[in-house]
mmCIF file of C-alpha atoms in Angstrom:
data_model
loop_
_atom_site.group_PDB
_atom_site.id
_atom_site.type_symbol
_atom_site.label_atom_id
_atom_site.label_comp_id
_atom_site.label_asym_id
_atom_site.label_seq_id
_atom_site.Cartn_x
_atom_site.Cartn_y
_atom_site.Cartn_z
ATOM 1 C CA MET O 161 0.000 0.000 0.000
ATOM 2 C CA ASN O 162 1.057 3.554 -0.572
ATOM 3 C CA GLY O 163 -0.439 7.004 -0.730
ATOM 4 C CA ASN O 164 -2.680 6.659 2.321
ATOM 5 C CA ARG O 165 -4.912 9.532 1.260
ATOM 6 C CA ALA O 166 -7.474 8.463 3.831
ATOM 7 C CA ALA O 167 -4.867 8.946 6.562
ATOM 8 C CA GLU O 168 -4.122 12.459 5.320
ATOM 9 C CA LEU O 169 -7.842 13.226 5.261
ATOM 10 C CA LEU O 170 -8.344 11.969 8.791
ATOM 11 C CA ARG O 171 -5.588 14.222 10.124
ATOM 12 C CA GLU O 172 -6.919 17.189 8.164
ATOM 13 C CA ARG O 173 -10.468 16.700 9.454
ATOM 14 C CA PHE O 174 -9.893 15.560 13.019
ATOM 15 C CA GLY O 175 -6.367 16.695 13.881
ATOM 16 C CA ARG O 176 -3.355 14.797 15.131
ATOM 17 C CA GLY O 177 -3.691 11.797 17.370
ATOM 18 C CA PRO O 178 -2.716 8.183 18.004
ATOM 19 C CA GLU O 179 -1.386 5.752 15.426
ATOM 20 C CA LEU O 180 -3.708 5.161 12.473
ATOM 21 C CA ILE O 181 -4.775 1.915 10.893
ATOM 22 C CA VAL O 182 -5.328 2.177 7.151
ATOM 23 C CA ALA O 183 -7.231 -0.557 5.329
ATOM 24 C CA ARG O 184 -7.756 -0.808 1.601
ATOM 25 C CA ALA O 185 -10.103 -3.001 -0.450
ATOM 26 C CA PRO O 186 -10.604 -3.055 -4.217
ATOM 27 C CA GLY O 187 -13.584 -2.778 -6.486
ATOM 28 C CA ARG O 188 -14.217 -5.656 -8.842
ATOM 29 C CA VAL O 189 -15.137 -6.526 -12.385
ATOM 30 C CA ASN O 190 -17.009 -9.738 -12.946
ATOM 31 C CA LEU O 191 -15.474 -11.167 -16.088
ATOM 32 C CA ILE O 192 -18.465 -13.472 -16.527
ATOM 33 C CA GLY O 193 -21.135 -15.103 -14.359
ATOM 34 C CA GLU O 194 -23.812 -12.463 -13.865
ATOM 35 C CA HIS O 195 -26.760 -13.054 -11.499
ATOM 36 C CA THR O 196 -25.458 -16.540 -10.749
ATOM 37 C CA ASP O 197 -23.986 -15.833 -7.310
ATOM 38 C CA TYR O 198 -27.266 -15.563 -5.419
ATOM 39 C CA ASN O 199 -28.358 -18.734 -7.219
ATOM 40 C CA GLU O 200 -25.399 -20.607 -5.663
ATOM 41 C CA GLY O 201 -23.707 -20.851 -9.043
ATOM 42 C CA TYR O 202 -20.294 -20.060 -10.533
ATOM 43 C CA VAL O 203 -18.728 -16.638 -11.039
ATOM 44 C CA LEU O 204 -15.399 -15.420 -12.402
ATOM 45 C CA PRO O 205 -14.641 -11.975 -10.949
ATOM 46 C CA PHE O 206 -11.356 -10.198 -10.493
ATOM 47 C CA ALA O 207 -10.343 -7.435 -8.108
ATOM 48 C CA ILE O 208 -9.356 -4.260 -9.934
ATOM 49 C CA ASP O 209 -6.586 -1.768 -9.344
ATOM 50 C CA ARG O 210 -9.009 0.798 -7.902
ATOM 51 C CA TYR O 211 -9.650 0.928 -4.192
ATOM 52 C CA THR O 212 -11.443 2.321 -1.174
ATOM 53 C CA GLU O 213 -9.216 3.347 1.719
ATOM 54 C CA VAL O 214 -10.419 3.670 5.306
ATOM 55 C CA ALA O 215 -8.207 5.216 7.982
ATOM 56 C CA VAL O 216 -9.244 4.768 11.640
ATOM 57 C CA ARG O 217 -7.845 5.636 15.054
ATOM 58 C CA PRO O 218 -9.255 5.080 18.548
ATOM 59 C CA ARG O 219 -10.979 7.613 20.740
ATOM 60 C CA THR O 220 -11.180 7.549 24.531
ATOM 61 C CA ASP O 221 -14.960 8.017 24.526
ATOM 62 C CA ARG O 222 -17.720 6.156 22.657
ATOM 63 C CA VAL O 223 -18.190 8.727 19.895
ATOM 64 C CA VAL O 224 -17.794 7.707 16.251
ATOM 65 C CA ARG O 225 -16.953 10.275 13.573
ATOM 66 C CA VAL O 226 -16.489 9.226 9.948
ATOM 67 C CA TYR O 227 -15.668 11.616 7.102
ATOM 68 C CA SER O 228 -16.336 10.541 3.496
ATOM 69 C CA ALA O 229 -14.452 12.394 0.771
ATOM 70 C CA ALA O 230 -16.850 11.098 -1.892
ATOM 71 C CA VAL O 231 -19.818 13.025 -0.492
ATOM 72 C CA ASP O 232 -17.904 15.541 1.661
ATOM 73 C CA GLU O 233 -19.946 14.635 4.719
ATOM 74 C CA THR O 234 -19.238 13.525 8.272
ATOM 75 C CA LEU O 235 -21.245 10.830 10.043
ATOM 76 C CA SER O 236 -21.465 11.195 13.825
ATOM 77 C CA MET O 237 -22.975 8.754 16.319
ATOM 78 C CA GLU O 238 -22.347 7.163 19.678
ATOM 79 C CA LEU O 239 -21.778 3.558 20.657
ATOM 80 C CA PRO O 240 -23.491 1.300 21.428
ATOM 81 C CA LEU O 241 -25.903 1.512 18.512
ATOM 82 C CA ARG O 242 -29.519 1.729 19.603
ATOM 83 C CA ASN O 243 -31.834 0.013 17.141
ATOM 84 C CA PRO O 244 -30.439 1.732 14.015
ATOM 85 C CA LYS O 245 -32.561 1.982 10.878
ATOM 86 C CA PRO O 246 -31.348 2.408 7.281
ATOM 87 C CA GLN O 247 -31.628 5.968 5.996
ATOM 88 C CA GLY O 248 -31.040 5.347 2.293
ATOM 89 C CA ARG O 249 -27.648 7.060 2.481
ATOM 90 C CA TRP O 250 -23.961 6.145 2.165
ATOM 91 C CA SER O 251 -23.706 5.798 5.919
ATOM 92 C CA ASP O 252 -26.035 2.762 5.890
ATOM 93 C CA TYR O 253 -23.151 0.547 4.743
ATOM 94 C CA LEU O 254 -21.056 1.588 7.726
ATOM 95 C CA VAL O 255 -23.883 1.292 10.238
ATOM 96 C CA GLY O 256 -24.662 -2.185 8.895
ATOM 97 C CA ILE O 257 -21.051 -3.246 9.469
ATOM 98 C CA LEU O 258 -21.026 -1.731 12.971
ATOM 99 C CA GLN O 259 -24.236 -3.532 13.812
ATOM 100 C CA GLY O 260 -22.749 -6.812 12.612
ATOM 101 C CA PHE O 261 -19.659 -6.390 14.781
ATOM 102 C CA SER O 262 -21.699 -5.289 17.804
ATOM 103 C CA GLU O 263 -23.410 -8.680 17.736
ATOM 104 C CA LEU O 264 -20.004 -10.321 18.246
ATOM 105 C CA ARG O 265 -18.843 -8.217 21.202
ATOM 106 C CA PRO O 266 -19.394 -4.765 22.733
ATOM 107 C CA PHE O 267 -17.289 -1.890 21.440
ATOM 108 C CA PRO O 268 -14.963 -0.687 24.218
ATOM 109 C CA HIS O 269 -14.508 2.792 22.659
ATOM 110 C CA GLY O 270 -15.337 4.890 19.642
ATOM 111 C CA PHE O 271 -13.126 6.027 16.776
ATOM 112 C CA ASP O 272 -12.471 8.655 14.154
ATOM 113 C CA ALA O 273 -12.277 7.561 10.512
ATOM 114 C CA ALA O 274 -11.899 8.958 7.028
ATOM 115 C CA ILE O 275 -12.774 7.350 3.706
ATOM 116 C CA TRP O 276 -11.210 7.992 0.324
ATOM 117 C CA GLY O 277 -11.581 5.975 -2.859
ATOM 118 C CA ASN O 278 -11.328 5.917 -6.636
ATOM 119 C CA VAL O 279 -13.875 3.183 -7.398
ATOM 120 C CA PRO O 280 -16.667 4.887 -9.395
ATOM 121 C CA LEU O 281 -19.862 4.998 -7.352
ATOM 122 C CA GLY O 282 -22.944 3.185 -8.640
ATOM 123 C CA ALA O 283 -21.200 2.003 -11.785
ATOM 124 C CA GLY O 284 -21.334 -1.752 -11.262
ATOM 125 C CA LEU O 285 -17.748 -2.015 -9.979
ATOM 126 C CA SER O 286 -18.805 -2.820 -6.401
ATOM 127 C CA SER O 287 -17.897 0.415 -4.686
ATOM 128 C CA SER O 288 -20.198 -0.633 -1.833
ATOM 129 C CA ALA O 289 -18.427 -3.958 -1.240
ATOM 130 C CA SER O 290 -15.075 -2.193 -1.483
ATOM 131 C CA LEU O 291 -16.191 0.212 1.255
ATOM 132 C CA GLU O 292 -17.690 -2.529 3.420
ATOM 133 C CA VAL O 293 -14.609 -4.749 3.323
ATOM 134 C CA ALA O 294 -12.126 -1.915 3.869
ATOM 135 C CA PHE O 295 -14.164 -0.639 6.829
ATOM 136 C CA ALA O 296 -14.517 -4.124 8.308
ATOM 137 C CA VAL O 297 -10.792 -4.891 7.959
ATOM 138 C CA ALA O 298 -9.976 -1.581 9.649
ATOM 139 C CA LEU O 299 -12.312 -2.362 12.576
ATOM 140 C CA VAL O 300 -10.920 -5.874 13.006
ATOM 141 C CA GLN O 301 -7.455 -4.380 13.464
ATOM 142 C CA LEU O 302 -8.610 -1.429 15.571
ATOM 143 C CA TYR O 303 -10.443 -3.628 18.082
ATOM 144 C CA GLY O 304 -8.246 -6.719 17.875
ATOM 145 C CA LEU O 305 -11.148 -8.917 16.788
ATOM 146 C CA GLU O 306 -10.607 -12.562 15.918
ATOM 147 C CA LEU O 307 -12.385 -13.036 12.611
ATOM 148 C CA ASP O 308 -11.165 -15.080 9.664
ATOM 149 C CA GLY O 309 -11.512 -13.897 6.095
ATOM 150 C CA LEU O 310 -14.647 -15.834 5.221
ATOM 151 C CA GLU O 311 -16.395 -14.748 8.422
ATOM 152 C CA LEU O 312 -15.570 -11.125 7.616
ATOM 153 C CA VAL O 313 -16.862 -11.518 4.052
ATOM 154 C CA ARG O 314 -20.107 -13.016 5.324
ATOM 155 C CA LEU O 315 -20.542 -10.217 7.854
ATOM 156 C CA CYS O 316 -20.144 -7.624 5.093
ATOM 157 C CA GLN O 317 -22.610 -9.415 2.830
ATOM 158 C CA ARG O 318 -25.146 -9.636 5.658
ATOM 159 C CA ALA O 319 -24.756 -5.918 6.300
ATOM 160 C CA GLU O 320 -25.624 -5.066 2.711
ATOM 161 C CA ALA O 321 -28.382 -7.635 2.318
ATOM 162 C CA GLY O 322 -29.859 -7.434 5.802
ATOM 163 C CA PHE O 323 -29.383 -3.821 6.868
ATOM 164 C CA VAL O 324 -28.999 -1.811 3.662
ATOM 165 C CA GLY O 325 -31.688 -3.913 1.982
ATOM 166 C CA MET O 326 -29.810 -4.836 -1.187
ATOM 167 C CA PRO O 327 -30.360 -8.619 -1.636
ATOM 168 C CA CYS O 328 -26.894 -9.220 -3.095
ATOM 169 C CA GLY O 329 -24.961 -12.443 -3.319
ATOM 170 C CA ILE O 330 -21.549 -12.829 -1.746
ATOM 171 C CA MET O 331 -19.347 -12.443 -4.856
ATOM 172 C CA ASP O 332 -18.488 -8.766 -4.458
ATOM 173 C CA GLN O 333 -17.366 -8.903 -0.838
ATOM 174 C CA TYR O 334 -15.555 -12.185 -1.445
ATOM 175 C CA THR O 335 -13.568 -10.711 -4.331
ATOM 176 C CA ALA O 336 -12.755 -7.529 -2.437
ATOM 177 C CA TYR O 337 -11.182 -9.624 0.315
ATOM 178 C CA PHE O 338 -9.640 -12.601 -1.516
ATOM 179 C CA GLY O 339 -8.675 -11.058 -4.881
ATOM 180 C CA GLU O 340 -5.237 -11.942 -6.262
ATOM 181 C CA ALA O 341 -3.091 -9.749 -8.480
ATOM 182 C CA GLY O 342 -2.936 -10.984 -12.070
ATOM 183 C CA HIS O 343 -5.767 -13.479 -11.565
ATOM 184 C CA ALA O 344 -9.505 -13.931 -11.692
ATOM 185 C CA LEU O 345 -11.227 -15.974 -8.995
ATOM 186 C CA PHE O 346 -13.186 -19.004 -10.158
ATOM 187 C CA LEU O 347 -15.643 -19.022 -7.284
ATOM 188 C CA ASP O 348 -18.216 -21.653 -6.404
ATOM 189 C CA THR O 349 -20.713 -19.595 -4.416
ATOM 190 C CA ARG O 350 -22.344 -22.668 -2.888
ATOM 191 C CA ALA O 351 -19.163 -24.172 -1.484
ATOM 192 C CA LEU O 352 -17.570 -20.718 -1.001
ATOM 193 C CA GLU O 353 -14.332 -22.040 -2.401
ATOM 194 C CA HIS O 354 -12.238 -20.547 -5.164
ATOM 195 C CA ARG O 355 -9.156 -21.090 -7.229
ATOM 196 C CA ALA O 356 -7.142 -18.398 -8.928
ATOM 197 C CA VAL O 357 -7.106 -18.423 -12.738
ATOM 198 C CA PRO O 358 -4.393 -16.409 -14.528
ATOM 199 C CA LEU O 359 -5.951 -13.471 -16.353
ATOM 200 C CA ASP O 360 -3.259 -12.869 -18.947
ATOM 201 C CA LEU O 361 -4.522 -12.706 -22.516
ATOM 202 C CA GLU O 362 -1.446 -11.723 -24.508
ATOM 203 C CA GLY O 363 -1.850 -8.575 -26.540
ATOM 204 C CA MET O 364 -5.317 -7.836 -25.169
ATOM 205 C CA ALA O 365 -6.631 -5.197 -22.784
ATOM 206 C CA LEU O 366 -9.730 -5.108 -20.618
ATOM 207 C CA VAL O 367 -11.440 -1.734 -20.860
ATOM 208 C CA VAL O 368 -14.377 -0.643 -18.720
ATOM 209 C CA VAL O 369 -16.671 1.907 -20.335
ATOM 210 C CA ASP O 370 -18.974 3.645 -17.889
ATOM 211 C CA SER O 371 -22.358 4.582 -19.341
ATOM 212 C CA SER O 372 -22.788 7.235 -16.622
ATOM 213 C CA VAL O 373 -26.333 5.898 -16.153
ATOM 214 C CA ARG O 374 -26.723 5.241 -12.454
ATOM 215 C CA ARG O 375 -29.161 2.988 -10.698
ATOM 216 C CA ALA O 376 -29.966 2.387 -7.051
ATOM 217 C CA LEU O 377 -29.871 -1.386 -6.947
ATOM 218 C CA ALA O 378 -31.862 -1.797 -3.756
ATOM 219 C CA GLY O 379 -34.823 -0.058 -5.381
ATOM 220 C CA SER O 380 -34.387 -1.378 -8.902
ATOM 221 C CA GLY O 381 -35.316 -4.512 -10.791
ATOM 222 C CA TYR O 382 -32.395 -6.352 -9.193
ATOM 223 C CA ALA O 383 -34.471 -7.415 -6.197
ATOM 224 C CA LEU O 384 -37.280 -8.475 -8.535
ATOM 225 C CA ARG O 385 -34.894 -10.638 -10.571
ATOM 226 C CA ARG O 386 -33.737 -12.375 -7.435
ATOM 227 C CA ARG O 387 -37.323 -13.110 -6.411
ATOM 228 C CA GLU O 388 -38.050 -14.427 -9.907
ATOM 229 C CA CYS O 389 -35.089 -16.798 -9.691
ATOM 230 C CA GLU O 390 -36.271 -18.076 -6.312
ATOM 231 C CA GLU O 391 -39.763 -18.553 -7.687
ATOM 232 C CA ALA O 392 -38.375 -20.374 -10.729
ATOM 233 C CA ALA O 393 -36.419 -22.742 -8.469
ATOM 234 C CA ARG O 394 -39.526 -23.460 -6.406
ATOM 235 C CA TRP O 395 -41.587 -24.130 -9.546
ATOM 236 C CA LEU O 396 -38.956 -26.520 -10.895
ATOM 237 C CA SER O 397 -38.584 -28.284 -7.537
ATOM 238 C CA ARG O 398 -42.305 -29.046 -7.597
ATOM 239 C CA ARG O 399 -42.136 -30.158 -11.219
ATOM 240 C CA PHE O 400 -39.110 -32.411 -10.572
ATOM 241 C CA PRO O 401 -39.664 -33.508 -6.955
ATOM 242 C CA GLY O 402 -36.979 -36.151 -6.947
ATOM 243 C CA ARG O 403 -34.140 -33.962 -8.221
ATOM 244 C CA GLY O 404 -33.310 -32.124 -5.003
ATOM 245 C CA ILE O 405 -33.625 -28.664 -6.541
ATOM 246 C CA ARG O 406 -32.766 -26.027 -3.954
ATOM 247 C CA THR O 407 -31.672 -23.206 -6.240
ATOM 248 C CA LEU O 408 -31.174 -22.754 -9.972
ATOM 249 C CA ARG O 409 -27.672 -24.175 -9.452
ATOM 250 C CA ASP O 410 -29.399 -27.586 -9.355
ATOM 251 C CA VAL O 411 -31.147 -27.178 -12.726
ATOM 252 C CA ASP O 412 -29.820 -28.237 -16.135
ATOM 253 C CA GLY O 413 -30.744 -27.422 -19.696
ATOM 254 C CA ALA O 414 -32.522 -30.727 -20.270
ATOM 255 C CA MET O 415 -34.995 -29.948 -17.500
ATOM 256 C CA LEU O 416 -35.743 -26.562 -18.994
ATOM 257 C CA GLU O 417 -36.338 -28.070 -22.423
ATOM 258 C CA MET O 418 -38.817 -30.503 -20.891
ATOM 259 C CA VAL O 419 -40.904 -27.652 -19.456
ATOM 260 C CA ARG O 420 -40.610 -25.163 -22.311
ATOM 261 C CA GLY O 421 -44.117 -23.815 -22.849
ATOM 262 C CA GLU O 422 -45.319 -25.291 -19.556
ATOM 263 C CA MET O 423 -43.315 -23.155 -17.158
ATOM 264 C CA PRO O 424 -44.350 -19.476 -16.900
ATOM 265 C CA GLY O 425 -42.411 -17.675 -19.629
ATOM 266 C CA THR O 426 -40.689 -15.068 -17.467
ATOM 267 C CA LEU O 427 -39.502 -17.664 -14.965
ATOM 268 C CA TRP O 428 -38.300 -19.942 -17.763
ATOM 269 C CA ARG O 429 -36.220 -17.130 -19.298
ATOM 270 C CA ARG O 430 -34.650 -16.240 -15.963
ATOM 271 C CA ALA O 431 -33.778 -19.866 -15.277
ATOM 272 C CA ARG O 432 -32.352 -20.407 -18.730
ATOM 273 C CA HIS O 433 -30.020 -17.433 -18.331
ATOM 274 C CA VAL O 434 -28.699 -18.720 -15.014
ATOM 275 C CA VAL O 435 -28.228 -22.298 -16.239
ATOM 276 C CA GLU O 436 -26.412 -21.211 -19.398
ATOM 277 C CA GLU O 437 -24.394 -18.528 -17.632
ATOM 278 C CA ASN O 438 -23.017 -21.136 -15.229
ATOM 279 C CA ALA O 439 -21.889 -23.158 -18.237
ATOM 280 C CA ARG O 440 -20.292 -20.064 -19.764
ATOM 281 C CA VAL O 441 -18.248 -19.495 -16.599
ATOM 282 C CA LEU O 442 -16.807 -23.004 -16.847
ATOM 283 C CA ALA O 443 -16.070 -22.502 -20.545
ATOM 284 C CA THR O 444 -14.358 -19.167 -19.858
ATOM 285 C CA VAL O 445 -12.093 -20.727 -17.240
ATOM 286 C CA ASP O 446 -11.056 -23.309 -19.820
ATOM 287 C CA ALA O 447 -10.458 -20.617 -22.462
ATOM 288 C CA LEU O 448 -8.348 -18.523 -20.087
ATOM 289 C CA GLU O 449 -6.190 -21.492 -19.199
ATOM 290 C CA LYS O 450 -5.624 -22.057 -22.917
ATOM 291 C CA GLY O 451 -4.974 -18.363 -23.566
ATOM 292 C CA ASP O 452 -7.796 -18.321 -26.126
ATOM 293 C CA SER O 453 -8.821 -14.650 -26.229
ATOM 294 C CA ASP O 454 -11.182 -15.177 -29.174
ATOM 295 C CA GLU O 455 -13.220 -17.713 -27.212
ATOM 296 C CA VAL O 456 -13.216 -15.508 -24.113
ATOM 297 C CA GLY O 457 -14.508 -12.646 -26.238
ATOM 298 C CA ARG O 458 -17.215 -14.792 -27.787
ATOM 299 C CA LEU O 459 -18.419 -15.939 -24.382
ATOM 300 C CA LEU O 460 -18.562 -12.368 -23.072
ATOM 301 C CA THR O 461 -20.706 -11.357 -26.017
ATOM 302 C CA VAL O 462 -23.091 -14.293 -25.654
ATOM 303 C CA SER O 463 -23.394 -13.463 -21.948
ATOM 304 C CA HIS O 464 -24.527 -9.951 -22.817
ATOM 305 C CA ALA O 465 -27.148 -11.207 -25.252
ATOM 306 C CA SER O 466 -28.527 -13.447 -22.506
ATOM 307 C CA LEU O 467 -28.606 -10.599 -19.981
ATOM 308 C CA ARG O 468 -30.402 -8.456 -22.538
ATOM 309 C CA ASP O 469 -32.908 -10.965 -23.892
ATOM 310 C CA LEU O 470 -33.452 -13.576 -21.161
ATOM 311 C CA PHE O 471 -32.711 -11.730 -17.948
ATOM 312 C CA GLU O 472 -33.812 -8.348 -19.294
ATOM 313 C CA VAL O 473 -31.505 -6.151 -17.245
ATOM 314 C CA SER O 474 -29.874 -4.123 -20.015
ATOM 315 C CA ILE O 475 -30.868 -0.667 -21.242
ATOM 316 C CA PRO O 476 -30.433 1.133 -24.614
ATOM 317 C CA GLU O 477 -27.298 2.997 -23.501
ATOM 318 C CA ILE O 478 -25.589 -0.215 -22.434
ATOM 319 C CA ASP O 479 -26.651 -2.053 -25.599
ATOM 320 C CA PHE O 480 -25.251 0.782 -27.708
ATOM 321 C CA LEU O 481 -21.837 0.563 -26.042
ATOM 322 C CA VAL O 482 -21.707 -3.213 -26.510
ATOM 323 C CA ASP O 483 -22.939 -3.142 -30.114
ATOM 324 C CA TRP O 484 -20.621 -0.295 -31.070
ATOM 325 C CA GLY O 485 -17.687 -2.128 -29.551
ATOM 326 C CA LEU O 486 -18.397 -5.342 -31.433
ATOM 327 C CA GLU O 487 -18.738 -3.398 -34.697
ATOM 328 C CA HIS O 488 -15.437 -1.600 -34.142
ATOM 329 C CA GLY O 489 -12.968 -4.306 -33.262
ATOM 330 C CA ALA O 490 -13.737 -5.593 -29.766
ATOM 331 C CA ALA O 491 -13.198 -9.324 -29.369
ATOM 332 C CA GLY O 492 -16.089 -9.309 -26.913
ATOM 333 C CA ALA O 493 -18.154 -6.949 -24.791
ATOM 334 C CA ARG O 494 -20.904 -7.182 -22.212
ATOM 335 C CA LEU O 495 -22.817 -5.529 -19.424
ATOM 336 C CA VAL O 496 -21.137 -5.929 -16.036
ATOM 337 C CA GLY O 497 -22.955 -5.813 -12.732
ATOM 338 C CA GLY O 498 -26.580 -5.981 -11.716
ATOM 339 C CA GLY O 499 -27.820 -4.135 -14.782
ATOM 340 C CA PHE O 500 -30.178 -1.203 -15.416
ATOM 341 C CA GLY O 501 -27.155 1.038 -16.030
ATOM 342 C CA GLY O 502 -23.538 0.943 -14.973
ATOM 343 C CA VAL O 503 -20.604 -0.197 -17.055
ATOM 344 C CA THR O 504 -19.635 -2.416 -19.946
ATOM 345 C CA LEU O 505 -16.500 -4.528 -20.251
ATOM 346 C CA HIS O 506 -14.648 -4.627 -23.578
ATOM 347 C CA LEU O 507 -11.897 -7.031 -24.599
ATOM 348 C CA VAL O 508 -9.798 -5.173 -27.176
ATOM 349 C CA ALA O 509 -6.369 -5.422 -28.752
ATOM 350 C CA ALA O 510 -3.957 -3.484 -26.551
ATOM 351 C CA GLU O 511 -2.509 -1.620 -29.520
ATOM 352 C CA LEU O 512 -5.959 -0.268 -30.435
ATOM 353 C CA ARG O 513 -6.957 0.706 -26.907
ATOM 354 C CA GLU O 514 -6.458 4.486 -27.048
ATOM 355 C CA LYS O 515 -8.144 4.922 -30.429
ATOM 356 C CA TYR O 516 -10.976 2.611 -29.413
ATOM 357 C CA VAL O 517 -11.655 4.532 -26.201
ATOM 358 C CA ALA O 518 -11.621 7.924 -27.895
ATOM 359 C CA GLU O 519 -13.988 6.796 -30.633
ATOM 360 C CA ILE O 520 -16.491 4.979 -28.417
ATOM 361 C CA LYS O 521 -16.738 8.010 -26.130
ATOM 362 C CA LYS O 522 -17.338 10.248 -29.145
ATOM 363 C CA ALA O 523 -19.985 7.932 -30.599
ATOM 364 C CA TYR O 524 -21.767 7.650 -27.250
ATOM 365 C CA TRP O 525 -21.879 11.427 -26.854
ATOM 366 C CA GLU O 526 -23.240 11.868 -30.354
ATOM 367 C CA ARG O 527 -25.974 9.295 -29.730
ATOM 368 C CA PHE O 528 -27.089 10.150 -26.177
ATOM 369 C CA ARG O 529 -25.432 13.464 -25.256
ATOM 370 C CA ILE O 530 -24.016 11.680 -22.223
ATOM 371 C CA GLU O 531 -20.316 11.637 -21.399
ATOM 372 C CA ALA O 532 -18.958 8.105 -21.073
ATOM 373 C CA LYS O 533 -15.880 7.454 -19.002
ATOM 374 C CA ALA O 534 -13.414 4.720 -19.822
ATOM 375 C CA VAL O 535 -10.575 3.112 -17.912
ATOM 376 C CA GLU O 536 -8.328 0.136 -18.473
ATOM 377 C CA VAL O 537 -8.566 -2.239 -15.529
ATOM 378 C CA ARG O 538 -6.015 -4.754 -14.361
ATOM 379 C CA PRO O 539 -6.503 -7.587 -11.885
ATOM 380 C CA GLY O 540 -5.327 -6.298 -8.515
ATOM 381 C CA SER O 541 -4.938 -7.566 -4.973
ATOM 382 C CA GLY O 542 -7.567 -8.075 -2.311
ATOM 383 C CA ALA O 543 -7.868 -6.291 1.024
ATOM 384 C CA LYS O 544 -4.779 -5.131 2.916
ATOM 385 C CA TYR O 545 -4.025 -3.025 5.956
ATOM 386 C CA GLU O 546 -1.087 -1.250 7.546
ATOM 387 C CA ARG O 547 -0.317 0.942 10.511
ATOM 388 C CA ASP O 548 0.524 4.576 9.809
ATOM 389 C CA LEU O 549 2.508 6.436 12.438
ATOM 390 C CA GLY O 550 2.615 9.599 10.329
ATOM 391 C CA HIS O 551 2.941 12.807 12.328
ATOM 392 C CA ARG O 552 1.230 12.622 15.646
#
């Protein structure tokens, strides 16, 4: 770690004081495997080289003060928490984490904290999970808590799903904690086990193009899609009572073909996306291990078509960016994240990257009068922390 901008912010806002703990956690891009994690399926995310930093230091009283550079606001409260309720604001993520820790043990004292980050907010790069994991890692060190990595990841996921009200799977928090530089994580979300897969496609670059269309996932169609998947699994479990269907992870394409026209159409389309997307994750792992960038690109593109047509989470701006990319040299492109806005991922020849980015931004502006942002992303490391003596 270097830079420690959060530490500088904390000292600027709250003055000098005891030794700081600075934790950092990355955002993520999901290479492929969209809407499969909460169906206990397979995903293939990688941590990116953009991060959220949280600097904390102890107080002698029970007051908590947290400054966020992203919104230029300070959260103030006192421990212990007394029946907190979500407010629909950035602070909900922090309060959810604090509530989770308070169930493990009482807080002996409060703290001052500052947050800085360069993960775009609301863009589908998991800025929320990045914040949650960085904050949780900082608190573990501040209070000397005994919590292994998977327990911490689960606590963060519960905070977002249970307190914030976003019914997310565990992929984002898992990647923010366990990410490995230069690799994607082939994650089985049922077993919660992963193996690192080298993400090194020679001569190719991964470019994220941000549509600048934002969506609040907790209040969007994301929650509806999750309910539809659960309903589809229940319908199929009744239709195939001897198959032990618990989630769509337990369904295969042959079952879906047997009930085509019998199963409610919307549920059938949602299930088909999940079943085929799981298969695409496995195929992408194989293609990466062979260094086959053409096949990786093809799978990304097919994934987008499924998200658009079967899962119905794309929008015209996202479709334009994907279609333009495929017409102008991308080996593959797709929507990344929950959908209804956010970013697209483009696999392009490294030598064409600068020209490609300039032209897609120009075309997007001409079509929608919206400024797109683009950044090359590289697979980075998961969560880290360090102690910062600085200037007392």
